[in-house]
Rosetta silent file (secondary structure, phi, psi, omega in degrees, C-alpha in Angstrom):
SEQUENCE: XXXXXXXXXXXXXXXXXXXXXXXXXXXXXXXXXXXXXXXXXXXXXXXXXXXXXXXXXXXXXXXXXXXXXXXXXXXXXXXXXXXXXXXXXXXXXXXXXXXXXXXXXXXXXXXXXXXXXXXXXXXXXXXXXXXXXXXXXXXXXXXXXXXXXXXXXXXXXXXXXXXXXXXXXXXXXXXXXXXXXXXXXXXXXXXXXXXXXXXXXXXXXXXXXXXXXXXXXXXXXXXXXXXXXXXXXXXXXXXXXXXXXXXXXXXXXXXXXXXXXXXXXXXXXXXXXXXXXXXXXXXXXXXXXXXXXXXXXXXXX
SCORE:     score description
SCORE:     0.000 S_00000001
   1 L     0.000  121.159  177.388  -29.805  -11.347  -13.958 S_00000001
   2 L   -74.297  148.123 -178.629  -33.519  -11.623  -14.803 S_00000001
   3 L  -134.281  126.895 -179.774  -34.429  -10.976  -18.331 S_00000001
   4 L  -101.661  129.007  179.945  -37.889  -10.055  -19.710 S_00000001
   5 L   -73.822  139.137  176.395  -38.635  -11.096  -23.281 S_00000001
   6 L  -110.230  131.872 -177.981  -39.877   -8.371  -25.641 S_00000001
   7 L  -144.647  135.972  175.467  -42.144   -9.336  -28.478 S_00000001
   8 L   -80.474  145.137  175.112  -44.224   -7.168  -30.987 S_00000001
   9 L   -68.337  152.589  175.647  -47.923   -8.228  -31.527 S_00000001
  10 L   -67.594  136.269  177.058  -48.870   -9.883  -34.711 S_00000001
  11 L   -96.650  134.963 -178.008  -50.284   -7.393  -37.177 S_00000001
  12 E  -129.694  123.281 -179.683  -53.364   -8.501  -39.094 S_00000001
  13 E  -117.607  124.883 -178.312  -54.675   -6.568  -42.065 S_00000001
  14 L  -120.517  134.569  178.514  -57.925   -7.628  -43.633 S_00000001
  15 L  -122.417  143.533  173.055  -59.402   -6.218  -46.886 S_00000001
  16 L   -99.750  141.057  179.961  -62.871   -6.824  -48.354 S_00000001
  17 E  -115.037  108.550 -178.316  -63.371   -7.495  -52.028 S_00000001
  18 L    33.461 -128.081 -175.185  -66.875   -6.399  -53.368 S_00000001
  19 L   -84.578  -11.192 -178.361  -69.626   -8.954  -52.575 S_00000001
  20 E   -79.413  134.085  178.410  -67.218  -11.871  -52.015 S_00000001
  21 L   -90.013   62.252 -179.432  -66.383  -12.485  -48.389 S_00000001
  22 L  -102.141  123.939 -178.599  -62.762  -13.096  -49.223 S_00000001
  23 L  -109.308  131.944  179.098  -60.347  -11.989  -46.533 S_00000001
  24 L  -109.262  112.493 -177.859  -56.678  -11.542  -47.254 S_00000001
  25 L   -94.744  126.131  176.929  -54.643  -11.836  -44.052 S_00000001
  26 E  -120.163  124.421 -178.682  -51.211  -10.194  -44.036 S_00000001
  27 E  -118.036  147.842  173.537  -49.145  -10.796  -41.013 S_00000001
  28 L  -100.107  143.685 -179.846  -45.823   -9.308  -39.921 S_00000001
  29 L   -73.730  155.351 -177.726  -43.126  -11.515  -38.325 S_00000001
  30 L   -68.940  150.583  176.938  -42.214  -11.133  -34.735 S_00000001
  31 L   -76.515  163.763  179.301  -39.235   -8.944  -33.812 S_00000001
  32 L   -58.492  149.351  175.173  -36.063  -10.436  -32.471 S_00000001
  33 L   -65.168  166.407  177.155  -35.994  -11.479  -28.810 S_00000001
  34 L   -51.059  116.806 -171.557  -34.035   -9.341  -26.371 S_00000001
  35 L  -102.328   49.187 -179.314  -30.560   -9.513  -27.914 S_00000001
  36 L   -93.813   12.508  177.351  -28.464   -8.680  -24.934 S_00000001
  37 L    86.825  174.468 -178.631  -26.586  -11.949  -25.121 S_00000001
  38 L   -68.772  149.294  177.573  -26.642  -14.901  -22.705 S_00000001
  39 L   -63.854  138.717  174.689  -27.218  -14.145  -19.064 S_00000001
  40 L   -96.906  124.544 -178.131  -24.091  -13.942  -16.958 S_00000001
  41 L   -59.917  139.779  176.064  -24.540  -15.754  -13.589 S_00000001
  42 L   -98.093  124.668  174.427  -24.236  -13.363  -10.640 S_00000001
  43 L   -61.267  156.941  175.535  -22.221  -14.656   -7.734 S_00000001
  44 L   -65.968  141.550 -178.115  -23.931  -14.632   -4.367 S_00000001
  45 L   -62.060  146.427 -178.876  -23.448  -11.395   -2.518 S_00000001
  46 L   -90.568  153.672  173.942  -20.669  -11.407    0.063 S_00000001
  47 L   -73.628  165.484  174.891  -21.177  -10.489    3.675 S_00000001
  48 L   -72.745  177.554 -178.606  -19.688   -7.311    5.038 S_00000001
  49 L   -71.098  -11.913  174.850  -16.408   -7.331    6.979 S_00000001
  50 L   -71.176  126.420 -172.254  -18.469   -7.606   10.149 S_00000001
  51 L   -59.731  132.747  176.657  -18.222  -11.242   11.150 S_00000001
  52 L  -137.062   81.722 -173.478  -21.404  -13.225   10.457 S_00000001
  53 L   -60.706  -22.838 -177.876  -20.568  -16.835   11.162 S_00000001
  54 L   -79.869   -8.186 -176.480  -24.060  -18.107   10.253 S_00000001
  55 L  -120.593  108.623 -177.814  -23.753  -16.765    6.728 S_00000001
  56 L   -67.134  141.592  178.505  -21.005  -18.285    4.548 S_00000001
  57 L   -79.776  155.474  176.986  -18.986  -15.836    2.525 S_00000001
  58 L  -148.909  164.306 -175.446  -18.697  -16.091   -1.214 S_00000001
  59 L   -53.781  139.267 -178.432  -16.902  -14.197   -3.962 S_00000001
  60 L   -68.186  138.533 -179.410  -18.045  -10.568   -4.256 S_00000001
  61 L   -73.833  149.211  174.615  -20.205   -9.925   -7.303 S_00000001
  62 L   -90.864  156.108 -179.321  -18.853   -7.659   -9.998 S_00000001
  63 H   -52.322  132.148  177.782  -20.924   -4.810  -11.316 S_00000001
  64 H    59.137   21.284  179.123  -23.781   -6.016  -13.603 S_00000001
  65 H    75.574   10.094 -178.102  -22.473   -9.597  -13.217 S_00000001
  66 L   -73.938  162.163  177.807  -19.371   -8.886  -15.286 S_00000001
  67 L   -69.251  148.162  177.842  -16.133  -10.751  -14.765 S_00000001
  68 L   -59.358  149.644  177.863  -13.663   -9.291  -12.257 S_00000001
  69 L   -62.830  148.846  179.792  -11.037   -6.977  -13.671 S_00000001
  70 L   -65.252  130.944 -177.746   -7.743   -8.605  -14.465 S_00000001
  71 L   -63.367  148.323  173.541   -5.511   -8.323  -11.403 S_00000001
  72 L   -59.815  140.572  178.121   -2.536   -6.005  -11.339 S_00000001
  73 L  -129.328   99.867 -177.601    0.756   -7.817  -11.983 S_00000001
  74 L   -65.032  145.412 -179.232    3.930   -6.024  -10.814 S_00000001
  75 L   -89.002  152.264  177.907    6.998   -6.458  -13.003 S_00000001
  76 L   -56.281  139.358 -179.783   10.379   -7.764  -11.846 S_00000001
  77 L    90.129   -2.299 -179.005   12.598   -5.063  -10.371 S_00000001
  78 L   -65.438  128.407  179.015    9.722   -2.896   -9.166 S_00000001
  79 L   -73.200  150.461 -175.867   10.810   -0.924   -6.086 S_00000001
  80 E  -150.492  164.589  171.931    8.699   -1.258   -2.945 S_00000001
  81 E  -126.835  139.611 -178.265    8.212   -0.332    0.660 S_00000001
  82 E  -124.897  108.511 -178.475    7.096   -2.803    3.344 S_00000001
  83 E  -132.388  105.633 -178.679    5.715   -1.187    6.528 S_00000001
  84 L  -108.539    2.994 -175.822    3.644   -3.329    8.915 S_00000001
  85 L   -93.578   87.784 -176.761    4.242   -1.340   12.077 S_00000001
  86 L    74.697 -159.590 -177.720    0.949    0.569   12.470 S_00000001
  87 L   -73.099  154.531 -175.721   -0.589    2.925    9.910 S_00000001
  88 L   -64.540  139.375  177.762    1.421    3.812    6.853 S_00000001
  89 L  -116.752  165.213  176.745    3.718    6.808    7.214 S_00000001
  90 L   -60.474  129.569 -173.989    5.354    9.024    4.684 S_00000001
  91 L  -143.792 -148.186 -174.222    8.276    7.108    3.287 S_00000001
  92 L   -68.227  152.885  178.896   10.327    6.475    0.173 S_00000001
  93 L   -85.861   83.217  179.367    9.104    7.549   -3.238 S_00000001
  94 L  -127.492  159.243 -172.984    8.524    4.026   -4.664 S_00000001
  95 L   -80.062  -12.332 -177.444    5.580    2.695   -6.696 S_00000001
  96 E  -127.919  131.923  175.264    4.483   -0.102   -4.361 S_00000001
  97 E  -123.638  123.162  178.119    3.557    0.007   -0.657 S_00000001
  98 E  -105.872  112.679 -172.595    2.844   -3.238    1.294 S_00000001
  99 E  -135.420  164.688 -175.288    0.970   -2.298    4.520 S_00000001
 100 E   -69.958  129.019 -176.211   -1.185   -3.902    7.180 S_00000001
 101 L   -65.696  -38.328 -177.241   -4.782   -4.465    6.031 S_00000001
 102 L   -77.737  -40.450 -171.428   -6.344   -4.037    9.467 S_00000001
 103 L   -75.832  -23.509 -174.250   -4.330   -1.061   10.690 S_00000001
 104 L  -104.163  155.077 -175.820   -4.840    1.092    7.602 S_00000001
 105 L  -105.681  170.121  175.057   -8.027    2.763    6.368 S_00000001
 106 H   -59.576  -31.065  179.569   -9.595    3.339    2.977 S_00000001
 107 H   -71.291  -33.321  175.598   -8.342    6.925    3.248 S_00000001
 108 H   -64.765  -42.457 -178.570   -4.788    5.665    3.738 S_00000001
 109 H   -68.933  -41.551 -179.236   -5.078    3.568    0.622 S_00000001
 110 H   -62.447  -36.427  179.916   -6.657    6.441   -1.301 S_00000001
 111 H   -64.935  -39.556  177.012   -3.733    8.663   -0.376 S_00000001
 112 H   -64.612  -41.473  179.636   -1.238    6.153   -1.698 S_00000001
 113 H   -64.044  -37.639 -179.419   -3.286    5.970   -4.938 S_00000001
 114 H   -65.570  -23.735  177.481   -3.305    9.768   -5.175 S_00000001
 115 L   -90.879    5.647  178.169    0.529    9.625   -5.074 S_00000001
 116 L    79.496   26.798 -176.337    0.540    7.172   -7.979 S_00000001
 117 L  -111.011  151.349  168.740    1.245    4.113   -5.863 S_00000001
 118 E   -91.350  150.676 -177.580   -0.143    0.624   -5.658 S_00000001
 119 E  -121.546  125.702  178.031   -1.174   -0.752   -2.264 S_00000001
 120 E  -104.629  133.059 -177.416   -0.734   -4.338   -1.076 S_00000001
 121 E   -95.044  108.181  177.792   -2.917   -5.529    1.863 S_00000001
 122 E   -79.391  130.500  168.496   -1.012   -7.613    4.402 S_00000001
 123 E  -141.041  157.570  176.836   -3.085  -10.209    6.317 S_00000001
 124 E   -95.026  118.564 -177.732   -2.091  -13.296    8.231 S_00000001
 125 L  -103.800  -11.838 -175.977   -3.548  -16.354    6.482 S_00000001
 126 L  -114.452   -0.915  179.201   -1.663  -19.034    8.342 S_00000001
 127 E  -144.516  143.544  170.839   -1.978  -18.113   11.977 S_00000001
 128 E   -74.890  139.783  179.804   -4.608  -16.921   14.429 S_00000001
 129 E  -123.941  128.816 -175.020   -3.815  -13.599   16.061 S_00000001
 130 L   -80.835    5.351 -177.357   -5.223  -12.552   19.435 S_00000001
 131 L  -113.470    7.151 -179.621   -5.035   -8.819   18.563 S_00000001
 132 L   -94.126  149.783 -179.956   -7.265   -8.838   15.455 S_00000001
 133 L   -64.589  -20.713 -177.464  -10.933   -7.754   15.603 S_00000001
 134 L  -101.013   18.302 -174.659  -12.137  -11.049   14.125 S_00000001
 135 H   -59.689  -29.257 -178.749  -10.194  -13.208   16.594 S_00000001
 136 H   -76.186   -6.873 -178.245  -13.383  -14.576   18.096 S_00000001
 137 H   -88.244   -9.889 -177.519  -14.498  -16.077   14.781 S_00000001
 138 L   -96.641  110.555 -179.104  -11.721  -18.679   14.736 S_00000001
 139 L   -60.145  149.614  179.375  -12.776  -21.890   16.555 S_00000001
 140 H   -58.849  -26.914 -177.705  -10.312  -23.357   19.061 S_00000001
 141 H   -65.907  -22.106  178.130  -10.196  -26.515   16.946 S_00000001
 142 H   -92.630   -6.317 -173.914   -8.283  -24.657   14.158 S_00000001
 143 E   -96.737  122.500 -177.629   -5.759  -23.059   16.534 S_00000001
 144 E  -104.009 -138.246 -175.744   -2.505  -24.947   16.961 S_00000001
 145 E   -83.484  160.198  177.893    0.842  -24.261   18.569 S_00000001
 146 E   -61.794  140.344 -173.123    2.452  -20.868   18.962 S_00000001
 147 L   -98.560   14.016  178.315    4.360  -19.840   15.883 S_00000001
 148 L   100.869  -10.087  176.895    7.126  -17.942   17.675 S_00000001
 149 L  -112.647  137.609 -179.344    5.297  -14.585   17.782 S_00000001
 150 L   -55.366  129.308  176.470    3.389  -13.434   20.879 S_00000001
 151 L    79.998   13.420  179.725   -0.304  -13.924   20.615 S_00000001
 152 E  -125.536  146.978  178.404   -0.245  -16.073   17.444 S_00000001
 153 E  -136.498  139.033  177.972   -1.079  -19.704   16.795 S_00000001
 154 E   -61.853  147.002  177.087   -0.724  -21.767   13.644 S_00000001
 155 E   -96.843  146.459  176.596   -4.000  -22.620   11.829 S_00000001
 156 L   -84.732   91.045 -175.692   -5.091  -26.056   10.776 S_00000001
 157 L   -68.047   -6.100  174.778   -5.222  -25.301    7.022 S_00000001
 158 L   -70.179  -25.032 -176.352   -6.761  -28.688    6.375 S_00000001
 159 L   -86.911   62.064 -177.492  -10.114  -27.288    7.702 S_00000001
 160 H   -59.385  -38.645 -178.099  -10.803  -25.294    4.534 S_00000001
 161 H   -61.056  -32.422  177.504  -14.568  -25.284    5.116 S_00000001
 162 H   -78.758  -44.946 -173.153  -13.952  -23.410    8.366 S_00000001
 163 H   -80.743  -30.545 -175.964  -11.167  -21.086    7.248 S_00000001
 164 H   -52.236  -56.468  178.912  -12.466  -20.166    3.807 S_00000001
 165 H   -59.012  -32.012  178.238  -15.285  -17.848    4.942 S_00000001
 166 H   -68.819  -42.711  178.029  -12.991  -16.213    7.472 S_00000001
 167 H   -67.044  -37.790  179.230  -10.352  -15.547    4.832 S_00000001
 168 H   -60.823  -39.610  177.707  -13.004  -14.319    2.394 S_00000001
 169 H   -65.037  -35.338  178.521  -14.075  -11.700    4.925 S_00000001
 170 H   -70.781  -39.369  177.402  -10.513  -10.529    5.297 S_00000001
 171 H   -68.659  -34.326  175.993  -10.050  -10.302    1.529 S_00000001
 172 H   -61.795  -42.406  175.786  -13.390   -8.459    1.333 S_00000001
 173 H   -57.811  -44.142  176.488  -11.969   -5.916    3.763 S_00000001
 174 H   -60.152  -44.182  179.767   -8.921   -5.441    1.525 S_00000001
 175 H   -63.894  -46.065 -177.488  -11.190   -4.971   -1.480 S_00000001
 176 H   -66.576  -26.659  177.095  -13.504   -2.547    0.271 S_00000001
 177 L   -85.088   -4.249  173.283  -10.611   -0.367    1.406 S_00000001
 178 L    95.467    8.539  179.648   -9.405   -0.096   -2.201 S_00000001
 179 L   -62.365  154.402  179.721   -6.246   -2.208   -2.051 S_00000001
 180 L   -93.062  -21.755 -172.107   -4.805   -3.500   -5.321 S_00000001
 181 E  -157.006  167.850 -179.231   -3.368   -6.755   -3.963 S_00000001
 182 E  -128.496  136.839  168.688   -3.131   -9.040   -0.935 S_00000001
 183 E  -110.540   94.467  176.679   -0.064  -10.511    0.807 S_00000001
 184 E   -77.617  122.660 -177.425   -1.269  -13.515    2.801 S_00000001
 185 E   -85.986  164.954  175.221    1.380  -14.384    5.383 S_00000001
 186 L    55.126   60.268  178.815    2.537  -17.769    6.703 S_00000001
 187 L  -100.088   24.456 -179.651    1.803  -19.840    3.653 S_00000001
 188 L  -135.993   36.629 -179.247    4.257  -22.584    4.558 S_00000001
 189 H   -55.710  -31.113 -176.376    2.833  -24.054    7.768 S_00000001
 190 H   -64.414  -15.782  178.875    3.432  -27.606    6.578 S_00000001
 191 H   -93.518    4.108 -173.027    7.175  -27.007    7.008 S_00000001
 192 L  -125.472  169.057  178.407    6.737  -25.965   10.649 S_00000001
 193 L   -85.547   90.192 -172.210    5.733  -27.385   13.987 S_00000001
 194 L   -93.808  -19.535 -170.613    2.077  -26.385   13.954 S_00000001
 195 L    96.120   -4.307  178.238    0.437  -28.997   16.168 S_00000001
 196 L  -128.514  148.284 -178.585   -1.230  -30.550   13.122 S_00000001
 197 L   -79.690   65.362 -178.646    0.016  -33.245   10.700 S_00000001
 198 L   -74.817  141.213  177.767    0.071  -30.929    7.680 S_00000001
 199 L  -111.481  164.732  176.039    1.229  -32.258    4.332 S_00000001
 200 H   -56.772  -37.987 -176.611    2.520  -30.523    1.218 S_00000001
 201 H   -68.645  -32.224  175.945   -0.760  -31.286   -0.516 S_00000001
 202 H   -62.270  -44.509 -178.573   -2.669  -29.531    2.288 S_00000001
 203 H   -64.759  -45.596  177.680   -0.586  -26.415    1.706 S_00000001
 204 H   -56.653  -43.574  179.844   -1.027  -26.477   -2.034 S_00000001
 205 H   -64.146  -43.268 -178.584   -4.786  -26.731   -1.658 S_00000001
 206 H   -66.333  -46.277 -178.225   -4.917  -23.920    0.889 S_00000001
 207 H   -64.257  -37.848  177.652   -2.646  -21.584   -1.050 S_00000001
 208 H   -68.022  -33.965  174.525   -4.574  -22.126   -4.246 S_00000001
 209 H   -60.754  -46.038  179.524   -7.757  -21.418   -2.326 S_00000001
 210 H   -61.859  -39.182  177.730   -6.318  -18.066   -1.210 S_00000001
 211 H   -63.490  -45.109  179.429   -5.347  -17.219   -4.787 S_00000001
 212 H   -63.491  -38.300  175.105   -8.878  -17.983   -5.943 S_00000001
 213 H   -60.724  -46.037 -178.912  -10.424  -15.760   -3.271 S_00000001
 214 H   -64.944  -49.151 -177.648   -8.222  -12.876   -4.327 S_00000001
 215 H   -64.578  -31.993  177.964   -8.780  -13.235   -8.063 S_00000001
 216 H   -63.976  -20.296  179.289  -12.556  -13.553   -7.608 S_00000001
 217 L  -103.295    5.752 -179.684  -12.386   -9.995   -6.187 S_00000001
 218 L    74.975   17.596  179.632  -10.084   -8.600   -8.873 S_00000001
 219 L   -98.003  140.332  169.363   -7.165   -8.500   -6.424 S_00000001
 220 E   -73.851  161.327 -179.865   -3.615   -9.540   -7.189 S_00000001
 221 E  -144.001  137.835 -178.671   -2.063  -11.987   -4.674 S_00000001
 222 E  -106.756  145.848  177.391    1.474  -12.740   -3.678 S_00000001
 223 E   -91.097  116.346 -179.213    2.996  -16.022   -2.635 S_00000001
 224 E   -89.685  117.032  179.292    4.825  -15.573    0.711 S_00000001
 225 L    54.844 -129.017 -177.668    7.925  -17.732    1.087 S_00000001
 226 L    47.263   52.697 -177.251    6.940  -21.465    0.480 S_00000001
 227 H   -59.705  -36.178 -175.020    9.948  -21.818   -1.857 S_00000001
 228 H   -65.555  -25.070 -178.550    9.593  -25.525   -2.285 S_00000001
 229 H  -103.819   12.719  179.444    6.171  -25.219   -3.955 S_00000001
 230 H   -54.711  -47.622 -175.796    7.019  -22.334   -6.245 S_00000001
 231 H   -59.779  -33.591  178.609    6.985  -24.482   -9.481 S_00000001
 232 H   -78.065  -28.710 -167.332    3.377  -25.603   -8.746 S_00000001
 233 H  -103.349  -11.643 -179.048    2.149  -22.222   -7.574 S_00000001
 234 H   -52.470  -47.044 -179.141    3.686  -19.666  -10.014 S_00000001
 235 H   -60.207  -24.344 -174.201    0.608  -19.841  -12.347 S_00000001
 236 H   -90.690  -12.555 -173.839   -1.792  -19.059   -9.448 S_00000001
 237 L  -122.907  152.961 -170.481    0.065  -16.042   -8.070 S_00000001
 238 L   -97.228  -18.551  177.284    0.846  -12.554   -9.422 S_00000001
 239 E  -166.917  173.768  178.386    4.111  -11.887   -7.507 S_00000001
 240 E  -123.740  152.318  170.787    6.165  -13.340   -4.633 S_00000001
 241 E  -123.547  128.695 -175.348    7.201  -11.941   -1.250 S_00000001
 242 E  -135.173  141.582  172.642   10.295  -13.437    0.336 S_00000001
 243 E  -113.761  128.514  165.293   12.273  -13.029    3.613 S_00000001
 244 L    61.762   33.858  178.272   15.963  -13.857    3.844 S_00000001
 245 L   -68.758  -26.702  177.344   16.499  -16.024    0.782 S_00000001
 246 L   -68.354  -47.120  179.507   20.014  -14.569    0.535 S_00000001
 247 L   -56.658  -33.515 -176.826   20.897  -15.478    4.053 S_00000001
 248 L  -105.368    9.970  174.042   19.895  -19.097    3.433 S_00000001
 249 L    58.563   48.114 -174.581   21.220  -19.231   -0.149 S_00000001
 250 L  -124.487    0.953 -170.877   17.800  -19.831   -1.629 S_00000001
 251 H   -61.025  -31.100  178.847   17.164  -16.826   -3.899 S_00000001
 252 H   -62.421  -21.837  177.343   17.624  -18.793   -7.156 S_00000001
 253 H   -67.397  -15.038 -177.024   14.504  -20.765   -6.215 S_00000001
 254 H   -91.789   -4.578 -174.916   12.466  -17.623   -6.864 S_00000001
 255 H   -61.669  -25.546  175.063   13.527  -17.236  -10.489 S_00000001
 256 H   -55.672  -31.876  177.919   10.386  -18.930  -11.873 S_00000001
 257 H   -68.441  -46.970 -179.545    8.464  -15.827  -10.910 S_00000001
 258 H   -60.365  -42.463  177.556   10.949  -13.524  -12.694 S_00000001
 259 H   -61.151  -31.216  177.597   10.836  -15.763  -15.788 S_00000001
 260 L   -83.656    8.006 -178.600    7.064  -15.413  -15.719 S_00000001
 261 L    63.978   37.677  178.837    7.506  -11.579  -15.680 S_00000001
 262 L  -120.709  138.785 -175.458    6.235  -11.372  -12.067 S_00000001
 263 L   -70.001  150.118  171.155    7.968   -9.351   -9.361 S_00000001
 264 E  -119.329  108.915  178.921    9.778  -10.878   -6.361 S_00000001
 265 E   -89.769  115.573 -168.084    9.611   -8.496   -3.409 S_00000001
 266 E  -127.744  138.413  175.201   12.530   -9.569   -1.166 S_00000001
 267 E  -129.287  149.495  166.936   13.939   -8.430    2.202 S_00000001
 268 E  -122.819  149.156 -178.190   16.905   -9.289    4.335 S_00000001
 269 L  -108.469  -33.682 -172.083   17.209   -8.446    8.042 S_00000001
 270 L  -108.394  -33.934 -175.588   20.760   -9.362    9.034 S_00000001
 271 L   -76.436  138.887  169.919   22.933   -9.258    5.886 S_00000001
 272 L   -67.578  151.488 -178.467   24.344   -5.891    4.775 S_00000001
 273 H   -56.486  -31.131 -178.910   23.255   -4.876    1.301 S_00000001
 274 H   -63.142  -19.313 -179.624   26.769   -5.362   -0.036 S_00000001
 275 H   -88.634  -11.554 -177.732   26.343   -9.092    0.640 S_00000001
 276 L  -138.252  -13.638 -173.162   23.207   -9.677   -1.402 S_00000001
 277 H   -67.473  -37.360 -177.737   22.418   -6.739   -3.758 S_00000001
 278 H   -63.227  -47.628  178.911   24.691   -7.859   -6.599 S_00000001
 279 H   -64.246  -41.598 -179.030   23.067  -11.307   -6.681 S_00000001
 280 H   -63.662  -40.828  178.085   19.585   -9.827   -6.318 S_00000001
 281 H   -64.351  -39.161  177.622   20.142   -7.501   -9.257 S_00000001
 282 H   -63.013  -38.422 -178.231   21.412  -10.404  -11.336 S_00000001
 283 H   -84.424  -11.948  178.729   18.355  -12.455  -10.533 S_00000001
 284 L    87.195   22.796  179.092   15.917   -9.578  -11.066 S_00000001
 285 L   -81.707  155.804  173.675   14.641   -9.378   -7.448 S_00000001
 286 E   -99.365   92.854 -166.080   13.227   -6.257   -5.831 S_00000001
 287 E  -114.836  149.365  176.063   15.475   -6.325   -2.758 S_00000001
 288 E  -160.357  167.278  173.898   16.101   -4.217    0.328 S_00000001
 289 E  -104.542  136.124  178.569   17.190   -4.478    3.927 S_00000001
 290 L  -130.963  161.811  169.115   14.645   -3.922    6.695 S_00000001
 291 L   -94.514  163.214 -173.354   14.637   -4.222   10.462 S_00000001
 292 L   -65.301  -20.970  176.605   12.386   -6.755   12.185 S_00000001
 293 L   -71.170  -16.140 -179.467   10.005   -4.010   13.339 S_00000001
 294 L    48.637   50.776  172.668    9.127   -3.400    9.701 S_00000001
 295 L   -91.780 -156.219 -175.648    8.795    0.328   10.270 S_00000001
 296 L   -64.897  -36.822 -170.290    9.632    3.095    7.768 S_00000001
 297 L   -56.476  134.524  173.893   13.383    2.449    7.660 S_00000001
 298 L  -152.604  153.583  174.555   14.683    0.661    4.567 S_00000001
 299 E  -133.695   95.318 -174.171   17.935    0.288    2.755 S_00000001
 300 E   -75.947  158.634  171.583   17.334   -0.655   -0.866 S_00000001
 301 L   -72.113    0.000    0.000   19.727   -2.232   -3.330 S_00000001
């Protein structure tokens, strides 16, 4: 922010005394300089969601260079809906909806807000998808092996210089559509057969990068799975999203989030609710059963 200094001119008053050429100069002191406080650096403007590979993305500036608003932080036990199958549909009366960031519009998000709900923007941060509009921006060198889903390939998360601007554009899209938070998926590639020699340190660096991108835009961000690194990552994330911790007897690993007063949004696909809800309630998780299509249907605890 440029600042122009304001200064009053010196006042000079001269009086003559009879025949003596005696001048009495009276001067007034200068006024205070512009007292608007120290300049706040303005981040470089971000590109639009239209891919522009030649222009690196950077955190979106806040109005008047102010710091981003503190991200929303959902509390343990908050009820939620998770629908990734197309555009959001009318569903349960719960305070949080987690929906696909590409498939839904700003109007869809505004409708959720008008109903008193928060909206989480789902994006895939760990795999390339051949059905997304920005698929051509991901170089072949960062695309690894298929991750088990048709049309998807693991990303080489070690190449942060390549992936950061691509993820920034996706987070910009979430911000521009009015979402409150982001759920980056596939944040545990180092535990899978990706085609790259990924290490735990690579995953920590990448996940922290994603958290920083979200917070720079005033967005909350959730840690998806990656149970082994929860102790290191709890401070960087505002909530957790987990699949099937009950089926694999891992739900207790999520308690650091609950102890930090941060929600754990949890789903099971195969277990009936009678087999996991009692434990989920005890641990403070926000649990429900969903089908793999992740459509409107849900069976909450």
């Amino acid at each position: 922010m440029n600042r122009t200094l304001a200064r009053n001119p010196m006042a000079l008053l001269c009086t003559g005394v009879t025949l003596l050429l005696l001048a009495t100069a009276c001067s007034s002191g200068p006024s205070d300089d512009d007292a608007d406080g120290p300049d706040t650096p303005r981040p470089t403007a971000t590109p639009s969601t239209t891919p522009k590979p030649s222009r690196p993305a950077s955190p979106s500036p806040s109005p008047s260079g102010s710091a981003p608003a503190k991200p929303w932080q959902p509390k343990p036990g908050t009820a939620w809906q998770w629908q990734l199958n197309g555009r959001v549909q009318d569903g349960p009366d719960v305070p949080v909806y987690d929906i696909d960031g590409f498939e839904n519009t700003a109007a869809d998000v505004a409708k959720l807000h008008s109903e008193g709900r928060k909206a989480i923007c789902y994006i895939n941060a760990g795999a390339w998808e051949n059905f997304r509009p920005d698929k051509g921006d991901f170089p072949a060198a960062v695309q690894g092996e298929n991750n088990g889903w048709e049309g998807e390939r693991w990303l080489d998360i070690r190449q942060i210089d390549v992936l950061r601007p691509l993820m920034e554009r996706r987070f910009d899209m979430c911000k521009e559509k009015g979402f409150d938070a982001v759920e980056p998926d596939l944040m545990d590639g180092y535990l899978n057969k990706t085609g790259f020699p990924l290490k735990a340190a690579d995953q920590l660096a990448y996940n922290r990068m994603l958290s920083g991108i979200a917070h720079a835009r005033g967005l909350a961000v959730g840690l998806k799975n990656d149970l082994q690194q929860i102790p290191e990552l709890v401070p960087a994330f505002d909530f957790a999203v987990n699949e099937q911790c009950a089926q694999y007897d891992e739900c207790a690993l999520l308690t650091p989030f609950v102890k930090a007063d941060k929600a754990v949004f949890h789903v099971e696909y195969e277990l009936p609710t009678k087999d996991f809800c009692a434990e989920s309630d005890k641990l403070g998780l926000s649990s429900m059963r969903k089908n793999l299509k992740l459509d409107v249907w849900r069976q909450p605890c």
